[in-house]
Amino acid sequence: MKTTKTNLNRRSFLKASVLSGGGMLLSVSWFTTAQGADKLPAEALPLPWVELNGYIQITPDNVIKLMCPNPEFGQNVMTSLPMILAEELDADWKNVVVDMAAHDGVKYGFQFTGGSQSVRAYWKPLRQAGASARHMLREAAAQAWGVPVEEVTTKAGTLSHASGKSATYGEMASKAATITVPKTAKLKTPADFSVVRHSKKNVEGKKVVTGKPLFGIDYEQPGMLLAMVQHPPAFGMKLKSFDASQALKMPGINAIFSFKVFEDGSERGMFETRTFNELVAIVGNSTWEVMNARKKLKVNWEPAPDFKEVLNMRGNKREEFTPGGLESTAAQFAKMDERAKQPATVLRKDGDPETAFKNAAQVLERTYTAPFLAHNTMEPMNCFAHVTADKALFVGPLQAPGLAEETLANRFGLPKDKVEIQMTRMGGGFGRRAYPHYMVEAGVISRQVKAPVKLVYTREDDMTYGIYRPMYTATYRAALDADKNLIGFHVKGGGIPEHPVHAHRFPAGAVANYLAEGWEIPSNITIGAFRAPRSNFNAAAEQSFLDELAELMGKDPFDLRLDLLKQAKANPVGKFNDYDADRYAGVLTLLREKSGWDKPENKAKNRGVAAYFCHNSYAGHVVEMTLRNGQPYVQKTYSAIDCGVVVNPDAARNMVEGAVVDGIGNALYGGLVQKEGVPEQTNFDRYRMIRHNEAPQHIEVHFVQNDIDPTGLGEPPFPPVFGAVANALYKTTGKRSYNQPFGREIDKRI
Amino acid sequence: MATITFTLNGKRKTLSVDPQMPLLWALRDTMGLKGTKYGCGIAQCGACTVHVNGVATRSCQLPMSAVASQQITTIEGLSVTGDHPVQKAWLEHDVAQCGYCQSGQIMSAASLLKTTPNPTAADIDGAMSGNICRCGTYTRIKAAIHSAAKK
C-alpha cells in the first residue's frame, strides 16, 4: 500500500457530497450514496480522494478507500463489508484501505449492527455500489480511448482494451466521477467471485495487536472531562438525596450533580430504557480522581413506585407497566412456577392438541429454566459527548446509530442533522450497545458542565445496570401413541419480563397437533438483546427435550430431527413455518458426516447434538464432553452452518468458534442472581466467565456450500451450543440438566 | 503526590502522581498509552496486563508506589514495529474478534514464552486463564502461542 489514510476531515468531506434533506432510510439503498458524486464535478472534490459514490474513493495513485457502513464489534464487518464492494468493483484487495463511516442515515441507512443483519442487509446495496463504480470507471476509459464501453474489461483494479490500452482505476477516477451514476449495474455471478469467499485478514488486525486506541474508551479530545455515574444499588430503588460536600473536596473534581436521563413523562422510544432514570454524575479530570471522589459521595436511596409509561416504537404506541419492589431470584422462580399453571396467550395452534394429549399412550413433560445473563462486554459502557445549545457530537461504541440519532435528537431538542455520531470499534456488543442510555447520560453531563465529556462505567456499574438477557422458563410436552409416534407437541413458555417462544419455528410444521403458548411477568429489572436472547434459551430447552424424546422413542437424535423435517417438507402442517426444512436437514446431514456421529468408535463418547434455526441461518453442533476433576469439560466440537454465501471464510470460522466457546461458558456458568433487587454478581470474581482452561482443544467448523444470498452469522451458531452441551452432559453424567447454568443447576433454584 | 521514576518501554520516565493510583490509570490517563485496557479493576480479567521486569502483571492492581525503579513494558513497547513473534502469530491466526482483550492476552503470552519457550497446552492454560475473552477466541490464542513458540 502506498498510503494508508487521508488527512482530510472525514466528516466534512462526506457532508460536502450529500444532498440535502431525506429522513432516515428504513431500507438500505446504495443509490443514495451515489447522488452526491452524481451532482458534483470531480474538480470540486478535495484531492487526492475522488469519490465515486458514498462507499468508494480512489486516489490518482490507485489507493482504493472503501467505507464500512456498520459499526464493528468483532463480527469483522470492517473486512467483510468492504470485501463485497471490492468484489463488484473488481478492485485489487492489496490496494484497498478501509475506513469506518460516521453515521449518516441519508447515505448509509440505519447502519445497524445487530440481529445478524450487517452482511445480509448490505449484501445487495454494496454489490450495486461496487458494480456501479466499476461501470463508471469503464465508461470513463471508453470515452478516453474512444472505444465502446462493452469492450473495456477490468481485472484487479486495472482497465484494459484489446487494442493494448490499459489504465489503473486511479488514473481514471477523476473522469469516472463525472460520469452519471447508473441506477443499476450488472452483478457478477457467484462462480466469478475472486474476493468474496476468499479469506482476508482482519483489516484492523495490526492495530489491535499493537494496542492502537481504537475503542470508545480510548477516545479523547483536548479539554475533555471524565465522568462517572452512580446508579441505585438495587433494581426497584431510586435517588432520594445526596451529599457531595466531601466528594467535592477531593482533588481533580469539577462537578457533582443529579440528573434525569430522560425527561419525566417522555415517551420511550425503540431501544430506550428507563432502568435508573435519575443518576448522580461525578465529573473530574481523570478516571482515578473521579473513582476516589465517588467513594466519598453519600447517596440516599428510596423505593421506587410502580409506574406506567408510553412506549413509542416508531409510531406504534402502547402503555407499559413497571412494578416497584425489590425482586429476588428465588421468589421470581416461585412466581414463574405459579404463573405457568395459569392460562396463557395462544401463539399458534394446529390440529387438535388437546385430544392428542388426551388419547396419548405416553406423555413426556419437562420444564426448563434460565436466569438473567449480563453481557459482560470486555469494554464497559462508555461514550464521549460534547453537547452545546445548537449541536451535539457523540463518539463511542454503539450498535444502532440510526436509532440513537433519534433518541439523542429528541432528548437534546436538536434537529437530526445537528447530531453527529461517530462509531468507534466496540470491545464487544452482543446486543448491549444497541441501548443508547449511556450516550444520553454522557450528553446530559456534557451540556451541564459545558465541556466535552467522556462517560465511563466501571465493571460494577456495567454489570449491575440491567438490560440483561431475560429470565425464562418453558414447559415442553410431547404426546406419543402406542407405537411411539409423535402425535402432539406443546410448548408453554414464559419469562420476566418477556416470553421466549418462537411459535412458528421447528418443530412447528412437523407435528399434526401443535400448541404454542406464552406468558409474561413484568419486572423492574430491564432486559435487552443478547446474542439471540430468546433463541439461546429455546435452543437449550427444545433441543434437550428433543434429545430426551428421541431416547424415549428409541430413535437416534439425528434421525428424530431428520424424520420430523422430512414430514415438514412433504406435508407441512399449519401456516407461517419460518424455516426451510431442506436447509435445516442439510446442516444436520453435514454435521452427522463431519462429526463421524455414526462411527462405532464415536458411539462410546459422551456426545451431544443440537441444531437450531434463527436469524435466517441454520446451525448445528456436536460436542464431546468428559469429566475433568469431577467437572464437565467440552474437549472437542464440530459445527455445521448454512448461512448462504460465506463472504470471508476464515473470519466466519472464527465467529463460529467464538460462539461455541461463548455458548459453552454461558450454558455451564453464566447467570446473574438478585437478592432484594441487588445483583449478587458485580464483577468477574463472582460472575463466572469461561476461561482458557475451559475452552475446547479442538473446534471444527463446516459450512454448507451454496449460492444463496448471505444470511446471519453472529447469532445463529450460538443458541444450539446450549442444547448440545445439555445433551452431552446427560451422556457424561447420566443425569438430565434442566436449569441453567448447568454447572451449578442454579444452585437448585437458589 | 509523589515523584516516581521508572522505565517505561525502554525509556526513563519520571511522574508526579498519587502513589496509590494504579499503573493502569497512569498509563491510560497520565501518559496517554491506551493499549493497556481497563476490564474489571480487580485483577480478574487480564485486560490490563503489562510486564513488570518481564513478568506479566495486572496493572489495575499495581499502585504507582510499587512501580518506582521497575522496568515496565506495555503493548506499545513489546516491539518497535509490532512484529514481536507473538504479535505476528496473532496476525497469522487472525485471532482477534472485538480485540479489546487482546493486548492483555498478548502480554500474558509473551511473558509465558519468555520463561517457557515451548509451552504445553497445560502451560498455556496455566499462564493464560487469568485473561478473559468474551468473544471466545481461546482456541485460536492457543494455536497462535504454539506458532509463536516455533518462531
PDB file of C-alpha atoms in Angstrom, chain A residues 73-74 200-202 205-206 208-213 215 217-218 220 286-288 291-292 374-376 378-380 425-428 430 454 457-460 530-531 628 650 653-655 657-659 661-662 666 683-685 689-693 695-699 718, chain B residues 18 20-22 25 28-29 32 34-42 44-45 47 75-76 78-79 81-83 87-88 90-103 105-106 121 124-126 128-142 145:
ATOM      1  CA  PHE A  73     -17.914  -5.209  17.364  1.00  0.00           C
ATOM      2  CA  GLY A  74     -15.825  -8.195  16.471  1.00  0.00           C
ATOM      3  CA  LYS A 200      -8.963 -11.949   4.013  1.00  0.00           C
ATOM      4  CA  LYS A 201      -7.230 -10.940   7.208  1.00  0.00           C
ATOM      5  CA  ASN A 202      -8.927  -8.549   9.603  1.00  0.00           C
ATOM      6  CA  GLY A 205      -5.602  -6.792  12.943  1.00  0.00           C
ATOM      7  CA  LYS A 206      -2.275  -4.993  13.142  1.00  0.00           C
ATOM      8  CA  VAL A 208      -5.349  -4.488  17.522  1.00  0.00           C
ATOM      9  CA  VAL A 209      -2.131  -6.375  18.244  1.00  0.00           C
ATOM     10  CA  THR A 210      -0.144  -3.175  18.665  1.00  0.00           C
ATOM     11  CA  GLY A 211      -2.608  -1.581  21.089  1.00  0.00           C
ATOM     12  CA  LYS A 212      -3.780   1.335  18.952  1.00  0.00           C
ATOM     13  CA  PRO A 213      -6.544   3.492  20.502  1.00  0.00           C
ATOM     14  CA  PHE A 215     -12.104   1.787  21.162  1.00  0.00           C
ATOM     15  CA  ILE A 217     -12.905   4.166  25.979  1.00  0.00           C
ATOM     16  CA  ASP A 218      -9.658   5.253  24.286  1.00  0.00           C
ATOM     17  CA  GLU A 220     -10.051  11.780  23.838  1.00  0.00           C
ATOM     18  CA  SER A 286      -9.177  11.815  35.377  1.00  0.00           C
ATOM     19  CA  THR A 287     -10.546   8.347  35.963  1.00  0.00           C
ATOM     20  CA  TRP A 288      -8.661   7.782  39.200  1.00  0.00           C
ATOM     21  CA  MET A 291     -13.178   6.973  41.255  1.00  0.00           C
ATOM     22  CA  ASN A 292     -11.731   8.286  44.517  1.00  0.00           C
ATOM     23  CA  ALA A 374     -25.181  -9.997  31.882  1.00  0.00           C
ATOM     24  CA  HIS A 375     -23.475  -9.142  28.586  1.00  0.00           C
ATOM     25  CA  ASN A 376     -20.090  -8.505  30.104  1.00  0.00           C
ATOM     26  CA  MET A 378     -14.933  -6.672  27.842  1.00  0.00           C
ATOM     27  CA  GLU A 379     -15.059  -2.919  27.230  1.00  0.00           C
ATOM     28  CA  PRO A 380     -17.529  -1.441  29.717  1.00  0.00           C
ATOM     29  CA  ARG A 425     -14.598  -0.056  17.360  1.00  0.00           C
ATOM     30  CA  MET A 426     -16.561  -1.795  20.127  1.00  0.00           C
ATOM     31  CA  GLY A 427     -14.983  -4.000  22.742  1.00  0.00           C
ATOM     32  CA  GLY A 428     -17.855  -6.427  22.312  1.00  0.00           C
ATOM     33  CA  PHE A 430     -23.722  -8.848  21.920  1.00  0.00           C
ATOM     34  CA  LYS A 454     -16.246  11.035  28.345  1.00  0.00           C
ATOM     35  CA  TYR A 457     -18.798   2.846  33.545  1.00  0.00           C
ATOM     36  CA  THR A 458     -16.793   0.728  35.931  1.00  0.00           C
ATOM     37  CA  ARG A 459     -17.217  -3.024  35.560  1.00  0.00           C
ATOM     38  CA  GLU A 460     -19.521  -2.942  38.559  1.00  0.00           C
ATOM     39  CA  PHE A 530     -28.233 -10.762  23.990  1.00  0.00           C
ATOM     40  CA  ARG A 531     -26.875 -12.744  21.053  1.00  0.00           C
ATOM     41  CA  ARG A 628     -12.155 -33.485  34.425  1.00  0.00           C
ATOM     42  CA  ASP A 650     -11.703 -17.764   7.957  1.00  0.00           C
ATOM     43  CA  ARG A 653     -14.989 -19.762  11.207  1.00  0.00           C
ATOM     44  CA  ASN A 654     -13.553 -17.526  13.920  1.00  0.00           C
ATOM     45  CA  MET A 655     -17.012 -16.223  14.745  1.00  0.00           C
ATOM     46  CA  GLU A 657     -15.540 -20.862  17.172  1.00  0.00           C
ATOM     47  CA  GLY A 658     -16.269 -17.884  19.400  1.00  0.00           C
ATOM     48  CA  ALA A 659     -19.961 -18.735  19.524  1.00  0.00           C
ATOM     49  CA  VAL A 661     -16.825 -21.081  23.423  1.00  0.00           C
ATOM     50  CA  ASP A 662     -19.256 -18.346  24.485  1.00  0.00           C
ATOM     51  CA  ASN A 666     -22.943 -19.311  29.294  1.00  0.00           C
ATOM     52  CA  ASN A 683     -17.599  -8.259  38.753  1.00  0.00           C
ATOM     53  CA  PHE A 684     -15.649 -11.195  37.322  1.00  0.00           C
ATOM     54  CA  ASP A 685     -14.749 -12.516  40.765  1.00  0.00           C
ATOM     55  CA  MET A 689     -16.929 -16.459  32.549  1.00  0.00           C
ATOM     56  CA  ILE A 690     -15.446 -19.304  30.579  1.00  0.00           C
ATOM     57  CA  ARG A 691     -11.635 -19.178  30.638  1.00  0.00           C
ATOM     58  CA  HIS A 692      -8.748 -20.580  28.594  1.00  0.00           C
ATOM     59  CA  ASN A 693      -8.507 -23.854  30.507  1.00  0.00           C
ATOM     60  CA  ALA A 695     -12.289 -23.920  26.218  1.00  0.00           C
ATOM     61  CA  PRO A 696     -12.284 -26.909  23.858  1.00  0.00           C
ATOM     62  CA  GLN A 697      -8.963 -28.012  22.433  1.00  0.00           C
ATOM     63  CA  HIS A 698     -10.467 -28.609  19.054  1.00  0.00           C
ATOM     64  CA  ILE A 699     -13.312 -26.787  17.290  1.00  0.00           C
ATOM     65  CA  PHE A 718     -24.654 -19.512  19.489  1.00  0.00           C
TER      66      PHE A 718
ATOM     67  CA  ASP B  18      -0.728   9.913  43.541  1.00  0.00           C
ATOM     68  CA  GLN B  20      -1.860   4.971  45.275  1.00  0.00           C
ATOM     69  CA  MET B  21      -3.009   5.372  41.689  1.00  0.00           C
ATOM     70  CA  PRO B  22      -2.809   2.052  39.834  1.00  0.00           C
ATOM     71  CA  TRP B  25      -4.601   4.785  35.042  1.00  0.00           C
ATOM     72  CA  ARG B  28      -4.035   5.492  30.155  1.00  0.00           C
ATOM     73  CA  ASP B  29      -4.833   8.907  31.627  1.00  0.00           C
ATOM     74  CA  GLY B  32      -1.877   8.603  27.041  1.00  0.00           C
ATOM     75  CA  LYS B  34      -4.351   3.440  25.568  1.00  0.00           C
ATOM     76  CA  GLY B  35      -3.234  -0.035  24.556  1.00  0.00           C
ATOM     77  CA  THR B  36      -3.470  -1.328  28.118  1.00  0.00           C
ATOM     78  CA  LYS B  37      -7.151  -1.856  28.790  1.00  0.00           C
ATOM     79  CA  TYR B  38      -9.489  -1.485  31.740  1.00  0.00           C
ATOM     80  CA  GLY B  39     -11.727  -4.509  32.120  1.00  0.00           C
ATOM     81  CA  CYS B  40     -12.534  -5.154  35.762  1.00  0.00           C
ATOM     82  CA  GLY B  41     -10.243  -3.180  38.074  1.00  0.00           C
ATOM     83  CA  ILE B  42      -9.788  -6.158  40.393  1.00  0.00           C
ATOM     84  CA  GLN B  44      -9.767 -10.809  37.397  1.00  0.00           C
ATOM     85  CA  CYS B  45      -9.862 -10.348  33.629  1.00  0.00           C
ATOM     86  CA  ALA B  47      -7.192  -6.867  30.019  1.00  0.00           C
ATOM     87  CA  ILE B  75       1.761  -3.496  24.415  1.00  0.00           C
ATOM     88  CA  GLU B  76       3.078  -0.328  22.740  1.00  0.00           C
ATOM     89  CA  LEU B  78       6.525  -5.004  23.203  1.00  0.00           C
ATOM     90  CA  SER B  79       8.270  -4.416  19.892  1.00  0.00           C
ATOM     91  CA  THR B  81       7.278  -2.157  14.799  1.00  0.00           C
ATOM     92  CA  GLY B  82       4.657  -4.556  16.086  1.00  0.00           C
ATOM     93  CA  ASP B  83       6.497  -7.636  14.909  1.00  0.00           C
ATOM     94  CA  GLN B  87       2.056 -10.307  17.555  1.00  0.00           C
ATOM     95  CA  LYS B  88       2.997 -11.956  14.263  1.00  0.00           C
ATOM     96  CA  TRP B  90      -1.745 -13.354  16.346  1.00  0.00           C
ATOM     97  CA  LEU B  91      -1.965 -11.918  12.811  1.00  0.00           C
ATOM     98  CA  GLU B  92      -1.134 -15.234  11.198  1.00  0.00           C
ATOM     99  CA  HIS B  93      -4.048 -16.876  13.031  1.00  0.00           C
ATOM    100  CA  ASP B  94      -6.244 -13.769  12.729  1.00  0.00           C
ATOM    101  CA  VAL B  95      -7.059 -14.231  16.396  1.00  0.00           C
ATOM    102  CA  ALA B  96      -8.955 -11.069  17.239  1.00  0.00           C
ATOM    103  CA  GLN B  97     -12.677 -10.631  17.127  1.00  0.00           C
ATOM    104  CA  CYS B  98     -13.556  -7.432  19.011  1.00  0.00           C
ATOM    105  CA  GLY B  99      -9.908  -7.184  20.017  1.00  0.00           C
ATOM    106  CA  TYR B 100     -10.382  -5.447  23.353  1.00  0.00           C
ATOM    107  CA  CYS B 101      -8.787  -8.165  25.496  1.00  0.00           C
ATOM    108  CA  GLN B 102      -6.010  -8.950  23.035  1.00  0.00           C
ATOM    109  CA  SER B 103      -3.382  -6.520  24.361  1.00  0.00           C
ATOM    110  CA  GLN B 105      -3.660 -11.754  26.056  1.00  0.00           C
ATOM    111  CA  ILE B 106      -0.561 -10.910  24.012  1.00  0.00           C
ATOM    112  CA  ALA B 121      -1.284 -26.995  26.458  1.00  0.00           C
ATOM    113  CA  ILE B 124      -0.738 -22.252  28.269  1.00  0.00           C
ATOM    114  CA  ASP B 125      -3.868 -22.875  30.319  1.00  0.00           C
ATOM    115  CA  GLY B 126      -1.932 -22.075  33.480  1.00  0.00           C
ATOM    116  CA  MET B 128      -3.489 -17.601  30.213  1.00  0.00           C
ATOM    117  CA  SER B 129      -6.510 -18.464  32.341  1.00  0.00           C
ATOM    118  CA  GLY B 130      -6.406 -15.057  34.003  1.00  0.00           C
ATOM    119  CA  ASN B 131      -7.234 -13.415  30.680  1.00  0.00           C
ATOM    120  CA  ILE B 132     -10.921 -13.428  29.784  1.00  0.00           C
ATOM    121  CA  CYS B 133     -12.184 -13.148  26.200  1.00  0.00           C
ATOM    122  CA  ARG B 134     -15.951 -12.868  25.868  1.00  0.00           C
ATOM    123  CA  CYS B 135     -15.721 -13.308  22.089  1.00  0.00           C
ATOM    124  CA  GLY B 136     -14.284 -16.755  22.781  1.00  0.00           C
ATOM    125  CA  THR B 137     -11.005 -16.662  20.838  1.00  0.00           C
ATOM    126  CA  TYR B 138      -9.219 -19.022  23.248  1.00  0.00           C
ATOM    127  CA  THR B 139      -8.690 -21.845  20.769  1.00  0.00           C
ATOM    128  CA  ARG B 140      -7.023 -19.505  18.266  1.00  0.00           C
ATOM    129  CA  ILE B 141      -4.934 -17.949  21.013  1.00  0.00           C
ATOM    130  CA  LYS B 142      -3.665 -21.367  21.956  1.00  0.00           C
ATOM    131  CA  ILE B 145       1.040 -19.331  21.093  1.00  0.00           C
TER     132      ILE B 145
END
